[in-house]
């Protein structure tokens, strides 16, 4: 039996090249070797208020971008989290075995909570719901960007605690980070990770940005006071531009060094912009085609949910049985 892969993206903000290089690109590569489930995690998105109509259209946009990036719905199940009730059912059961201290220690929670006046309980519970997503499908591998590594560790801690309290139930999921591109930084602030929710038009290159916008954003990216690329003294901005180039092209380190050493920043930026455009233009074309086909996306999402629902139901039954809750049989 093939090992199972699960991963998700929140339908909020605009998908950017960090999401692509950190997550989607890896998913596309893995989908033929594993049984894959790719999820649009709308229940995670509502931990921060989302206008309902915007959320509805974002869900479709993200689904279309998954497909445009190369996810093949014949091989992979593409589904929306709220279409399968098991995610929230399991989340409650796992909440009951999770110490609050574990959740308060999460860096994403601390950062998001600090930015808000009142903190919703959902923000604290966020990683438990994420653990439920993964454990619900007994996923073996979870391909994500580096910012999710801490949540994956917590997922394993929760699984372990459940298993030791109630007996072997959950598979231990493994984190899979890409070798290059696991943490793409903001173009304007290369000390911070590129993020969908960060404000500012020069921060992220969105996957749907037209070529002239991509060029403008990259040409304005923060560098450092050196005039040209020097691999031993470069700052985070230049390192980030090189990481973007390398993650798209998959050039080996030696080729990167030989090509870019001594290159002036203006030329470096031009080359990075062209590589980004070369890779996202075909994706944008496919996106247009997919969104023009009436009913297609809806069908993919319906089928995806139908395919995974039996797996979710059997895990929920098993967990209920282990815990002594009411079960059908
Ligand atoms: P938000 O700012 O709303 O938290 P985000 O940009 O972090 O959004 P998510 O939906 O949380 O996006 O992440 C989707 C996937 O993209 C995850 O696997 C995450 O690890 C990955 N990812 C997000 N940002 C980056 C980044 N800057 N570099 C590499 N991978 C990233
Ligand atoms: N928290 C993740 C999104 C997410 C996820 C998951 C990723 C929710 N559930 C399960 C992998 C597996 C994020 O990217 N912010």
mmCIF file of C-alpha atoms and ligand atoms in Angstrom:
data_model
loop_
_atom_site.group_PDB
_atom_site.id
_atom_site.type_symbol
_atom_site.label_atom_id
_atom_site.label_comp_id
_atom_site.label_asym_id
_atom_site.label_seq_id
_atom_site.Cartn_x
_atom_site.Cartn_y
_atom_site.Cartn_z
ATOM 1 C CA UNK A 1 0.000 0.000 0.000
ATOM 2 C CA UNK A 2 1.220 3.491 -0.843
ATOM 3 C CA UNK A 3 2.100 5.809 2.051
ATOM 4 C CA UNK A 4 -0.349 8.678 2.490
ATOM 5 C CA UNK A 5 0.433 12.387 2.113
ATOM 6 C CA UNK A 6 -1.715 15.168 3.557
ATOM 7 C CA UNK A 7 -1.269 18.930 3.438
ATOM 8 C CA UNK A 8 -3.336 22.108 3.449
ATOM 9 C CA UNK A 9 -3.485 25.798 2.658
ATOM 10 C CA UNK A 10 -5.746 28.428 4.194
ATOM 11 C CA UNK A 11 -8.157 30.186 1.816
ATOM 12 C CA UNK A 12 -7.138 33.660 2.932
ATOM 13 C CA UNK A 13 -4.976 36.289 1.228
ATOM 14 C CA UNK A 14 -3.241 35.743 -2.086
ATOM 15 C CA UNK A 15 -1.173 32.612 -2.685
ATOM 16 C CA UNK A 16 2.451 33.632 -3.215
ATOM 17 C CA UNK A 17 5.696 32.141 -4.485
ATOM 18 C CA UNK A 18 6.605 31.184 -0.871
ATOM 19 C CA UNK A 19 3.510 28.962 -0.685
ATOM 20 C CA UNK A 20 4.393 27.508 -4.062
ATOM 21 C CA UNK A 21 8.071 26.813 -3.331
ATOM 22 C CA UNK A 22 7.523 25.743 0.289
ATOM 23 C CA UNK A 23 4.501 23.523 -0.292
ATOM 24 C CA UNK A 24 2.729 23.183 -3.661
ATOM 25 C CA UNK A 25 5.783 22.425 -5.792
ATOM 26 C CA UNK A 26 6.633 19.525 -3.488
ATOM 27 C CA UNK A 27 3.047 18.240 -3.549
ATOM 28 C CA UNK A 28 3.048 18.103 -7.336
ATOM 29 C CA UNK A 29 6.255 16.065 -7.292
ATOM 30 C CA UNK A 30 5.054 13.687 -4.580
ATOM 31 C CA UNK A 31 1.538 12.994 -5.836
ATOM 32 C CA UNK A 32 2.498 10.113 -8.132
ATOM 33 C CA UNK A 33 4.407 8.192 -5.471
ATOM 34 C CA UNK A 34 1.900 8.542 -2.647
ATOM 35 C CA UNK A 35 -1.803 8.517 -2.003
ATOM 36 C CA UNK A 36 -2.300 12.260 -1.671
ATOM 37 C CA UNK A 37 -4.911 14.461 -0.037
ATOM 38 C CA UNK A 38 -4.671 18.233 -0.505
ATOM 39 C CA UNK A 39 -7.024 20.287 1.568
ATOM 40 C CA UNK A 40 -8.306 23.854 1.542
ATOM 41 C CA UNK A 41 -8.492 24.517 5.260
ATOM 42 C CA UNK A 42 -11.401 26.944 5.505
ATOM 43 C CA UNK A 43 -11.996 26.173 9.203
ATOM 44 C CA UNK A 44 -8.471 27.402 9.915
ATOM 45 C CA UNK A 45 -9.060 30.574 7.927
ATOM 46 C CA UNK A 46 -11.991 31.608 10.144
ATOM 47 C CA UNK A 47 -9.717 31.855 13.207
ATOM 48 C CA UNK A 48 -9.434 35.402 11.824
ATOM 49 C CA UNK A 49 -12.683 37.037 10.584
ATOM 50 C CA UNK A 50 -13.326 36.430 6.877
ATOM 51 C CA UNK A 51 -16.174 38.140 5.024
ATOM 52 C CA UNK A 52 -18.339 35.123 3.973
ATOM 53 C CA UNK A 53 -18.574 35.976 0.262
ATOM 54 C CA UNK A 54 -14.833 36.515 0.071
ATOM 55 C CA UNK A 55 -14.195 33.193 1.820
ATOM 56 C CA UNK A 56 -16.520 31.406 -0.615
ATOM 57 C CA UNK A 57 -14.663 32.743 -3.631
ATOM 58 C CA UNK A 58 -11.208 32.235 -2.034
ATOM 59 C CA UNK A 59 -11.941 28.533 -1.549
ATOM 60 C CA UNK A 60 -12.508 28.190 -5.291
ATOM 61 C CA UNK A 61 -9.500 30.328 -6.139
ATOM 62 C CA UNK A 62 -7.183 28.177 -4.011
ATOM 63 C CA UNK A 63 -8.637 24.961 -5.467
ATOM 64 C CA UNK A 64 -8.049 26.305 -8.985
ATOM 65 C CA UNK A 65 -4.489 27.278 -8.057
ATOM 66 C CA UNK A 66 -3.778 23.761 -6.719
ATOM 67 C CA UNK A 67 -4.844 22.343 -10.081
ATOM 68 C CA UNK A 68 -3.063 25.054 -12.074
ATOM 69 C CA UNK A 69 0.147 24.314 -10.143
ATOM 70 C CA UNK A 70 -0.064 20.709 -11.374
ATOM 71 C CA UNK A 71 -2.101 18.774 -8.817
ATOM 72 C CA UNK A 72 -3.875 16.088 -10.814
ATOM 73 C CA UNK A 73 -7.339 15.367 -9.400
ATOM 74 C CA UNK A 74 -7.255 11.888 -10.957
ATOM 75 C CA UNK A 75 -4.373 10.960 -8.648
ATOM 76 C CA UNK A 76 -4.911 13.276 -5.693
ATOM 77 C CA UNK A 77 -7.971 14.112 -3.640
ATOM 78 C CA UNK A 78 -8.520 17.876 -3.565
ATOM 79 C CA UNK A 79 -11.064 18.746 -0.901
ATOM 80 C CA UNK A 80 -12.391 21.432 1.429
ATOM 81 C CA UNK A 81 -11.943 20.846 5.164
ATOM 82 C CA UNK A 82 -15.493 21.831 6.172
ATOM 83 C CA UNK A 83 -16.930 19.275 3.709
ATOM 84 C CA UNK A 84 -15.798 16.438 5.992
ATOM 85 C CA UNK A 85 -17.243 16.624 9.536
ATOM 86 C CA UNK A 86 -14.527 14.341 10.930
ATOM 87 C CA UNK A 87 -12.048 17.246 11.110
ATOM 88 C CA UNK A 88 -14.043 19.054 13.791
ATOM 89 C CA UNK A 89 -15.222 15.867 15.514
ATOM 90 C CA UNK A 90 -11.681 14.634 15.988
ATOM 91 C CA UNK A 91 -10.517 18.122 16.981
ATOM 92 C CA UNK A 92 -12.698 18.016 20.097
ATOM 93 C CA UNK A 93 -11.439 14.598 21.125
ATOM 94 C CA UNK A 94 -7.832 15.715 20.664
ATOM 95 C CA UNK A 95 -8.489 18.997 22.482
ATOM 96 C CA UNK A 96 -9.287 16.908 25.536
ATOM 97 C CA UNK A 97 -5.822 15.315 25.568
ATOM 98 C CA UNK A 98 -3.875 18.522 24.823
ATOM 99 C CA UNK A 99 -2.418 20.606 27.666
ATOM 100 C CA UNK A 100 -3.063 24.350 27.202
ATOM 101 C CA UNK A 101 0.626 25.031 27.910
ATOM 102 C CA UNK A 102 1.590 23.184 24.710
ATOM 103 C CA UNK A 103 -0.657 25.516 22.697
ATOM 104 C CA UNK A 104 0.463 28.711 24.429
ATOM 105 C CA UNK A 105 4.045 27.894 23.468
ATOM 106 C CA UNK A 106 3.353 27.915 19.702
ATOM 107 C CA UNK A 107 5.236 30.783 18.035
ATOM 108 C CA UNK A 108 2.528 31.379 15.407
ATOM 109 C CA UNK A 109 -0.069 31.710 18.190
ATOM 110 C CA UNK A 110 2.134 34.115 20.129
ATOM 111 C CA UNK A 111 2.729 36.290 17.043
ATOM 112 C CA UNK A 112 -0.917 36.332 15.930
ATOM 113 C CA UNK A 113 -2.260 36.853 19.468
ATOM 114 C CA UNK A 114 0.118 39.771 20.066
ATOM 115 C CA UNK A 115 -1.246 41.485 16.944
ATOM 116 C CA UNK A 116 -4.879 41.366 18.181
ATOM 117 C CA UNK A 117 -6.745 43.090 20.990
ATOM 118 C CA UNK A 118 -8.996 40.152 21.862
ATOM 119 C CA UNK A 119 -7.794 36.659 21.137
ATOM 120 C CA UNK A 120 -10.393 34.161 19.942
ATOM 121 C CA UNK A 121 -10.220 30.640 21.348
ATOM 122 C CA UNK A 122 -9.930 29.388 17.750
ATOM 123 C CA UNK A 123 -6.498 30.950 17.446
ATOM 124 C CA UNK A 124 -5.258 28.924 20.410
ATOM 125 C CA UNK A 125 -6.996 25.760 19.162
ATOM 126 C CA UNK A 126 -5.623 26.200 15.621
ATOM 127 C CA UNK A 127 -2.824 23.592 15.955
ATOM 128 C CA UNK A 128 -5.206 20.998 17.460
ATOM 129 C CA UNK A 129 -7.429 21.321 14.390
ATOM 130 C CA UNK A 130 -4.321 20.955 12.243
ATOM 131 C CA UNK A 131 -3.325 17.819 14.157
ATOM 132 C CA UNK A 132 -6.854 16.494 13.521
ATOM 133 C CA UNK A 133 -6.533 17.131 9.772
ATOM 134 C CA UNK A 134 -3.417 15.008 9.655
ATOM 135 C CA UNK A 135 -4.330 12.259 12.128
ATOM 136 C CA UNK A 136 -7.851 11.901 10.715
ATOM 137 C CA UNK A 137 -6.335 10.443 7.541
ATOM 138 C CA UNK A 138 -3.496 8.601 9.318
ATOM 139 C CA UNK A 139 -1.116 10.540 7.047
ATOM 140 C CA UNK A 140 2.479 9.301 6.923
ATOM 141 C CA UNK A 141 4.029 12.397 5.350
ATOM 142 C CA UNK A 142 3.144 16.086 5.592
ATOM 143 C CA UNK A 143 4.906 18.346 3.068
ATOM 144 C CA UNK A 144 4.950 21.930 4.398
ATOM 145 C CA UNK A 145 7.137 25.028 4.658
ATOM 146 C CA UNK A 146 9.461 25.524 7.595
ATOM 147 C CA UNK A 147 6.979 27.740 9.517
ATOM 148 C CA UNK A 148 4.761 24.692 10.109
ATOM 149 C CA UNK A 149 7.491 22.461 11.573
ATOM 150 C CA UNK A 150 6.553 23.369 15.161
ATOM 151 C CA UNK A 151 2.882 22.518 14.519
ATOM 152 C CA UNK A 152 3.949 19.142 13.145
ATOM 153 C CA UNK A 153 5.988 18.425 16.265
ATOM 154 C CA UNK A 154 2.934 19.241 18.337
ATOM 155 C CA UNK A 155 0.856 16.914 16.146
ATOM 156 C CA UNK A 156 3.243 14.069 16.959
ATOM 157 C CA UNK A 157 3.146 14.960 20.675
ATOM 158 C CA UNK A 158 -0.659 14.878 20.649
ATOM 159 C CA UNK A 159 -0.689 11.563 18.767
ATOM 160 C CA UNK A 160 1.812 10.068 21.179
ATOM 161 C CA UNK A 161 -0.137 11.219 24.203
ATOM 162 C CA UNK A 162 -3.363 9.807 22.784
ATOM 163 C CA UNK A 163 -1.673 6.514 21.937
ATOM 164 C CA UNK A 164 -0.213 6.163 25.416
ATOM 165 C CA UNK A 165 -3.530 6.975 27.104
ATOM 166 C CA UNK A 166 -5.835 4.911 24.900
ATOM 167 C CA UNK A 167 -3.577 2.427 23.068
ATOM 168 C CA UNK A 168 -1.971 2.505 19.598
ATOM 169 C CA UNK A 169 -4.377 4.484 17.399
ATOM 170 C CA UNK A 170 -2.529 7.064 15.312
ATOM 171 C CA UNK A 171 0.263 6.795 12.777
ATOM 172 C CA UNK A 172 3.197 9.176 13.532
ATOM 173 C CA UNK A 173 3.327 11.699 10.681
ATOM 174 C CA UNK A 174 6.663 12.818 9.287
ATOM 175 C CA UNK A 175 7.432 16.437 8.317
ATOM 176 C CA UNK A 176 8.751 16.915 4.784
ATOM 177 C CA UNK A 177 10.464 20.234 4.042
ATOM 178 C CA UNK A 178 11.869 21.159 0.635
ATOM 179 C CA UNK A 179 15.700 21.287 0.452
ATOM 180 C CA UNK A 180 15.580 24.844 -0.952
ATOM 181 C CA UNK A 181 12.633 27.227 -0.527
ATOM 182 C CA UNK A 182 11.358 26.000 2.849
ATOM 183 C CA UNK A 183 11.348 29.591 4.100
ATOM 184 C CA UNK A 184 11.067 32.325 1.477
ATOM 185 C CA UNK A 185 11.402 35.745 3.065
ATOM 186 C CA UNK A 186 9.499 38.978 2.392
ATOM 187 C CA UNK A 187 10.988 41.000 -0.474
ATOM 188 C CA UNK A 188 10.673 44.248 1.473
ATOM 189 C CA UNK A 189 11.667 42.804 4.866
ATOM 190 C CA UNK A 190 13.971 39.822 4.357
ATOM 191 C CA UNK A 191 14.050 39.160 8.117
ATOM 192 C CA UNK A 192 10.386 38.081 8.038
ATOM 193 C CA UNK A 193 8.873 35.137 6.172
ATOM 194 C CA UNK A 194 6.863 35.945 3.068
ATOM 195 C CA UNK A 195 3.266 35.803 4.252
ATOM 196 C CA UNK A 196 -0.206 36.000 2.686
ATOM 197 C CA UNK A 197 -1.479 38.157 5.493
ATOM 198 C CA UNK A 198 1.367 40.687 5.565
ATOM 199 C CA UNK A 199 0.368 44.128 4.296
ATOM 200 C CA UNK A 200 2.327 46.040 1.677
ATOM 201 C CA UNK A 201 2.431 45.658 -2.071
ATOM 202 C CA UNK A 202 6.175 45.020 -2.190
ATOM 203 C CA UNK A 203 6.159 42.142 0.292
ATOM 204 C CA UNK A 204 5.159 39.058 -1.692
ATOM 205 C CA UNK A 205 4.956 37.983 -5.324
ATOM 206 C CA UNK A 206 1.480 36.528 -5.745
ATOM 207 C CA UNK A 207 1.085 33.549 -8.084
ATOM 208 C CA UNK A 208 -1.458 35.560 -10.054
ATOM 209 C CA UNK A 209 0.637 38.757 -10.351
ATOM 210 C CA UNK A 210 1.058 39.858 -13.984
ATOM 211 C CA UNK A 211 4.672 39.927 -15.317
ATOM 212 C CA UNK A 212 5.121 43.703 -15.033
ATOM 213 C CA UNK A 213 4.055 43.608 -11.373
ATOM 214 C CA UNK A 214 6.462 40.722 -10.683
ATOM 215 C CA UNK A 215 9.310 42.726 -12.267
ATOM 216 C CA UNK A 216 8.469 45.856 -10.304
ATOM 217 C CA UNK A 217 8.296 44.027 -6.960
ATOM 218 C CA UNK A 218 11.552 42.136 -7.485
ATOM 219 C CA UNK A 219 13.447 45.179 -8.777
ATOM 220 C CA UNK A 220 12.445 47.008 -5.568
ATOM 221 C CA UNK A 221 13.431 44.144 -3.229
ATOM 222 C CA UNK A 222 15.655 45.039 -0.270
ATOM 223 C CA UNK A 223 19.321 44.054 -0.734
ATOM 224 C CA UNK A 224 22.354 45.319 1.220
ATOM 225 C CA UNK A 225 25.206 47.813 0.860
ATOM 226 C CA UNK A 226 27.423 45.539 -1.271
ATOM 227 C CA UNK A 227 27.364 46.402 -4.988
ATOM 228 C CA UNK A 228 27.443 42.802 -6.225
ATOM 229 C CA UNK A 229 26.875 39.201 -5.132
ATOM 230 C CA UNK A 230 29.447 37.880 -2.666
ATOM 231 C CA UNK A 231 28.432 34.494 -1.216
ATOM 232 C CA UNK A 232 30.506 34.958 1.956
ATOM 233 C CA UNK A 233 29.212 38.391 3.008
ATOM 234 C CA UNK A 234 25.726 38.644 1.482
ATOM 235 C CA UNK A 235 22.814 39.836 3.604
ATOM 236 C CA UNK A 236 19.368 38.187 3.971
ATOM 237 C CA UNK A 237 17.782 40.074 1.033
ATOM 238 C CA UNK A 238 20.314 38.828 -1.520
ATOM 239 C CA UNK A 239 20.293 35.339 0.008
ATOM 240 C CA UNK A 240 16.515 35.303 -0.404
ATOM 241 C CA UNK A 241 16.637 36.354 -4.073
ATOM 242 C CA UNK A 242 19.160 33.598 -4.748
ATOM 243 C CA UNK A 243 17.001 31.081 -2.853
ATOM 244 C CA UNK A 244 13.985 32.009 -5.005
ATOM 245 C CA UNK A 245 16.052 31.552 -8.175
ATOM 246 C CA UNK A 246 17.510 28.236 -6.993
ATOM 247 C CA UNK A 247 14.182 26.841 -5.774
ATOM 248 C CA UNK A 248 12.566 27.509 -9.162
ATOM 249 C CA UNK A 249 15.476 26.335 -11.343
ATOM 250 C CA UNK A 250 16.824 23.573 -9.046
ATOM 251 C CA UNK A 251 20.370 24.535 -10.016
ATOM 252 C CA UNK A 252 23.040 22.886 -7.825
ATOM 253 C CA UNK A 253 25.030 25.094 -5.390
ATOM 254 C CA UNK A 254 28.207 25.097 -7.545
ATOM 255 C CA UNK A 255 26.330 26.318 -10.596
ATOM 256 C CA UNK A 256 24.663 29.058 -8.516
ATOM 257 C CA UNK A 257 28.039 30.251 -7.224
ATOM 258 C CA UNK A 258 29.726 30.177 -10.605
ATOM 259 C CA UNK A 259 26.876 32.053 -12.268
ATOM 260 C CA UNK A 260 26.119 34.710 -9.663
ATOM 261 C CA UNK A 261 29.433 35.525 -7.941
ATOM 262 C CA UNK A 262 30.274 39.155 -8.706
ATOM 263 C CA UNK A 263 26.962 39.853 -10.471
ATOM 264 C CA UNK A 264 25.593 43.360 -9.839
ATOM 265 C CA UNK A 265 22.322 43.473 -7.930
ATOM 266 C CA UNK A 266 20.419 45.060 -10.808
ATOM 267 C CA UNK A 267 21.302 42.133 -13.067
ATOM 268 C CA UNK A 268 20.617 39.581 -10.326
ATOM 269 C CA UNK A 269 17.131 41.018 -9.848
ATOM 270 C CA UNK A 270 16.407 40.984 -13.582
ATOM 271 C CA UNK A 271 17.355 37.309 -13.785
ATOM 272 C CA UNK A 272 15.311 36.382 -10.719
ATOM 273 C CA UNK A 273 12.276 38.221 -12.102
ATOM 274 C CA UNK A 274 12.533 36.428 -15.460
ATOM 275 C CA UNK A 275 12.817 32.993 -13.829
ATOM 276 C CA UNK A 276 9.782 33.680 -11.628
ATOM 277 C CA UNK A 277 7.739 34.868 -14.631
ATOM 278 C CA UNK A 278 8.833 31.896 -16.743
ATOM 279 C CA UNK A 279 7.496 29.521 -14.072
ATOM 280 C CA UNK A 280 4.298 31.288 -13.064
ATOM 281 C CA UNK A 281 3.046 32.275 -16.531
ATOM 282 C CA UNK A 282 2.051 28.713 -17.550
ATOM 283 C CA UNK A 283 0.364 28.301 -14.158
ATOM 284 C CA UNK A 284 -1.624 31.503 -14.753
ATOM 285 C CA UNK A 285 -2.707 30.274 -18.184
ATOM 286 C CA UNK A 286 -3.957 26.992 -16.727
ATOM 287 C CA UNK A 287 -5.692 28.929 -13.961
ATOM 288 C CA UNK A 288 -7.663 30.923 -16.559
ATOM 289 C CA UNK A 289 -8.662 27.733 -18.381
ATOM 290 C CA UNK A 290 -9.748 25.963 -15.187
ATOM 291 C CA UNK A 291 -11.841 28.871 -13.946
ATOM 292 C CA UNK A 292 -13.555 29.216 -17.349
ATOM 293 C CA UNK A 293 -14.894 25.671 -17.317
ATOM 294 C CA UNK A 294 -18.340 25.795 -15.682
ATOM 295 C CA UNK A 295 -18.872 23.246 -12.893
ATOM 296 C CA UNK A 296 -15.423 21.698 -13.202
ATOM 297 C CA UNK A 297 -13.986 22.865 -9.869
ATOM 298 C CA UNK A 298 -17.180 22.063 -7.994
ATOM 299 C CA UNK A 299 -16.987 18.504 -9.367
ATOM 300 C CA UNK A 300 -13.346 18.081 -8.350
ATOM 301 C CA UNK A 301 -14.083 19.253 -4.804
ATOM 302 C CA UNK A 302 -17.196 17.068 -4.484
ATOM 303 C CA UNK A 303 -15.338 13.987 -5.684
ATOM 304 C CA UNK A 304 -12.343 14.749 -3.473
ATOM 305 C CA UNK A 305 -14.510 14.943 -0.362
ATOM 306 C CA UNK A 306 -16.404 11.783 -1.310
ATOM 307 C CA UNK A 307 -13.178 9.870 -1.792
ATOM 308 C CA UNK A 308 -11.709 10.772 1.604
ATOM 309 C CA UNK A 309 -14.870 10.699 3.742
ATOM 310 C CA UNK A 310 -14.741 6.913 4.403
ATOM 311 C CA UNK A 311 -11.154 7.217 5.726
ATOM 312 C CA UNK A 312 -12.243 10.045 8.045
ATOM 313 C CA UNK A 313 -15.292 8.133 9.244
ATOM 314 C CA UNK A 314 -13.327 5.024 10.084
ATOM 315 C CA UNK A 315 -10.754 7.011 12.112
ATOM 316 C CA UNK A 316 -13.488 8.817 14.037
ATOM 317 C CA UNK A 317 -15.165 5.462 14.811
ATOM 318 C CA UNK A 318 -11.855 3.998 15.978
ATOM 319 C CA UNK A 319 -11.089 7.004 18.195
ATOM 320 C CA UNK A 320 -14.594 6.914 19.700
ATOM 321 C CA UNK A 321 -14.222 3.236 20.405
ATOM 322 C CA UNK A 322 -10.818 3.736 22.030
ATOM 323 C CA UNK A 323 -12.189 6.528 24.226
ATOM 324 C CA UNK A 324 -15.369 4.699 25.202
ATOM 325 C CA UNK A 325 -17.686 7.077 23.381
ATOM 326 C CA UNK A 326 -20.885 5.954 21.646
ATOM 327 C CA UNK A 327 -20.260 4.017 18.434
ATOM 328 C CA UNK A 328 -22.551 2.507 15.808
ATOM 329 C CA UNK A 329 -21.332 -1.052 16.268
HETATM 330 P P1 LIG B 1 -0.672 33.483 6.558
HETATM 331 O O1 LIG B 1 0.204 34.655 6.401
HETATM 332 O O2 LIG B 1 -2.141 33.782 6.344
HETATM 333 O O3 LIG B 1 -0.376 32.652 7.762
HETATM 334 P P2 LIG B 1 0.889 31.843 4.808
HETATM 335 O O4 LIG B 1 1.488 32.616 3.702
HETATM 336 O O5 LIG B 1 1.764 31.408 5.941
HETATM 337 O O6 LIG B 1 -0.390 32.577 5.311
HETATM 338 P P3 LIG B 1 -0.462 29.275 4.749
HETATM 339 O O7 LIG B 1 -1.779 28.977 4.166
HETATM 340 O O8 LIG B 1 -0.425 29.422 6.227
HETATM 341 O O9 LIG B 1 0.186 30.579 4.143
HETATM 342 O O10 LIG B 1 0.602 28.217 4.274
HETATM 343 C C1 LIG B 1 0.437 27.289 3.228
HETATM 344 C C2 LIG B 1 1.705 26.516 3.024
HETATM 345 O O11 LIG B 1 2.739 27.392 2.536
HETATM 346 C C3 LIG B 1 2.295 25.899 4.310
HETATM 347 O O12 LIG B 1 2.831 24.631 4.010
HETATM 348 C C4 LIG B 1 3.384 26.837 4.700
HETATM 349 O O13 LIG B 1 4.407 26.210 5.453
HETATM 350 C C5 LIG B 1 3.897 27.285 3.349
HETATM 351 N N1 LIG B 1 4.508 28.624 3.428
HETATM 352 C C6 LIG B 1 3.904 29.747 3.848
HETATM 353 N N2 LIG B 1 4.742 30.799 3.776
HETATM 354 C C7 LIG B 1 5.918 30.310 3.292
HETATM 355 C C8 LIG B 1 7.186 30.901 2.991
HETATM 356 N N3 LIG B 1 7.386 32.196 3.184
HETATM 357 N N4 LIG B 1 8.167 30.111 2.504
HETATM 358 C C9 LIG B 1 7.953 28.785 2.318
HETATM 359 N N5 LIG B 1 6.784 28.167 2.574
HETATM 360 C C10 LIG B 1 5.774 28.905 3.067
HETATM 361 N N1 LIG B 2 -1.505 25.558 9.391
HETATM 362 C C1 LIG B 2 -1.164 25.348 8.008
HETATM 363 C C2 LIG B 2 -2.333 24.942 7.166
HETATM 364 C C3 LIG B 2 -2.781 23.585 7.559
HETATM 365 C C4 LIG B 2 -2.082 22.361 7.338
HETATM 366 C C5 LIG B 2 -2.897 21.348 7.892
HETATM 367 C C6 LIG B 2 -0.874 22.046 6.719
HETATM 368 C C7 LIG B 2 -3.915 23.276 8.234
HETATM 369 N N2 LIG B 2 -3.989 21.944 8.422
HETATM 370 C C8 LIG B 2 -2.498 20.004 7.875
HETATM 371 C C9 LIG B 2 -0.491 20.690 6.707
HETATM 372 C C10 LIG B 2 -1.299 19.713 7.271
HETATM 373 C C11 LIG B 2 -0.553 26.611 7.458
HETATM 374 O O1 LIG B 2 0.017 26.545 6.467
HETATM 375 N N3 LIG B 2 -0.683 27.720 8.075
#
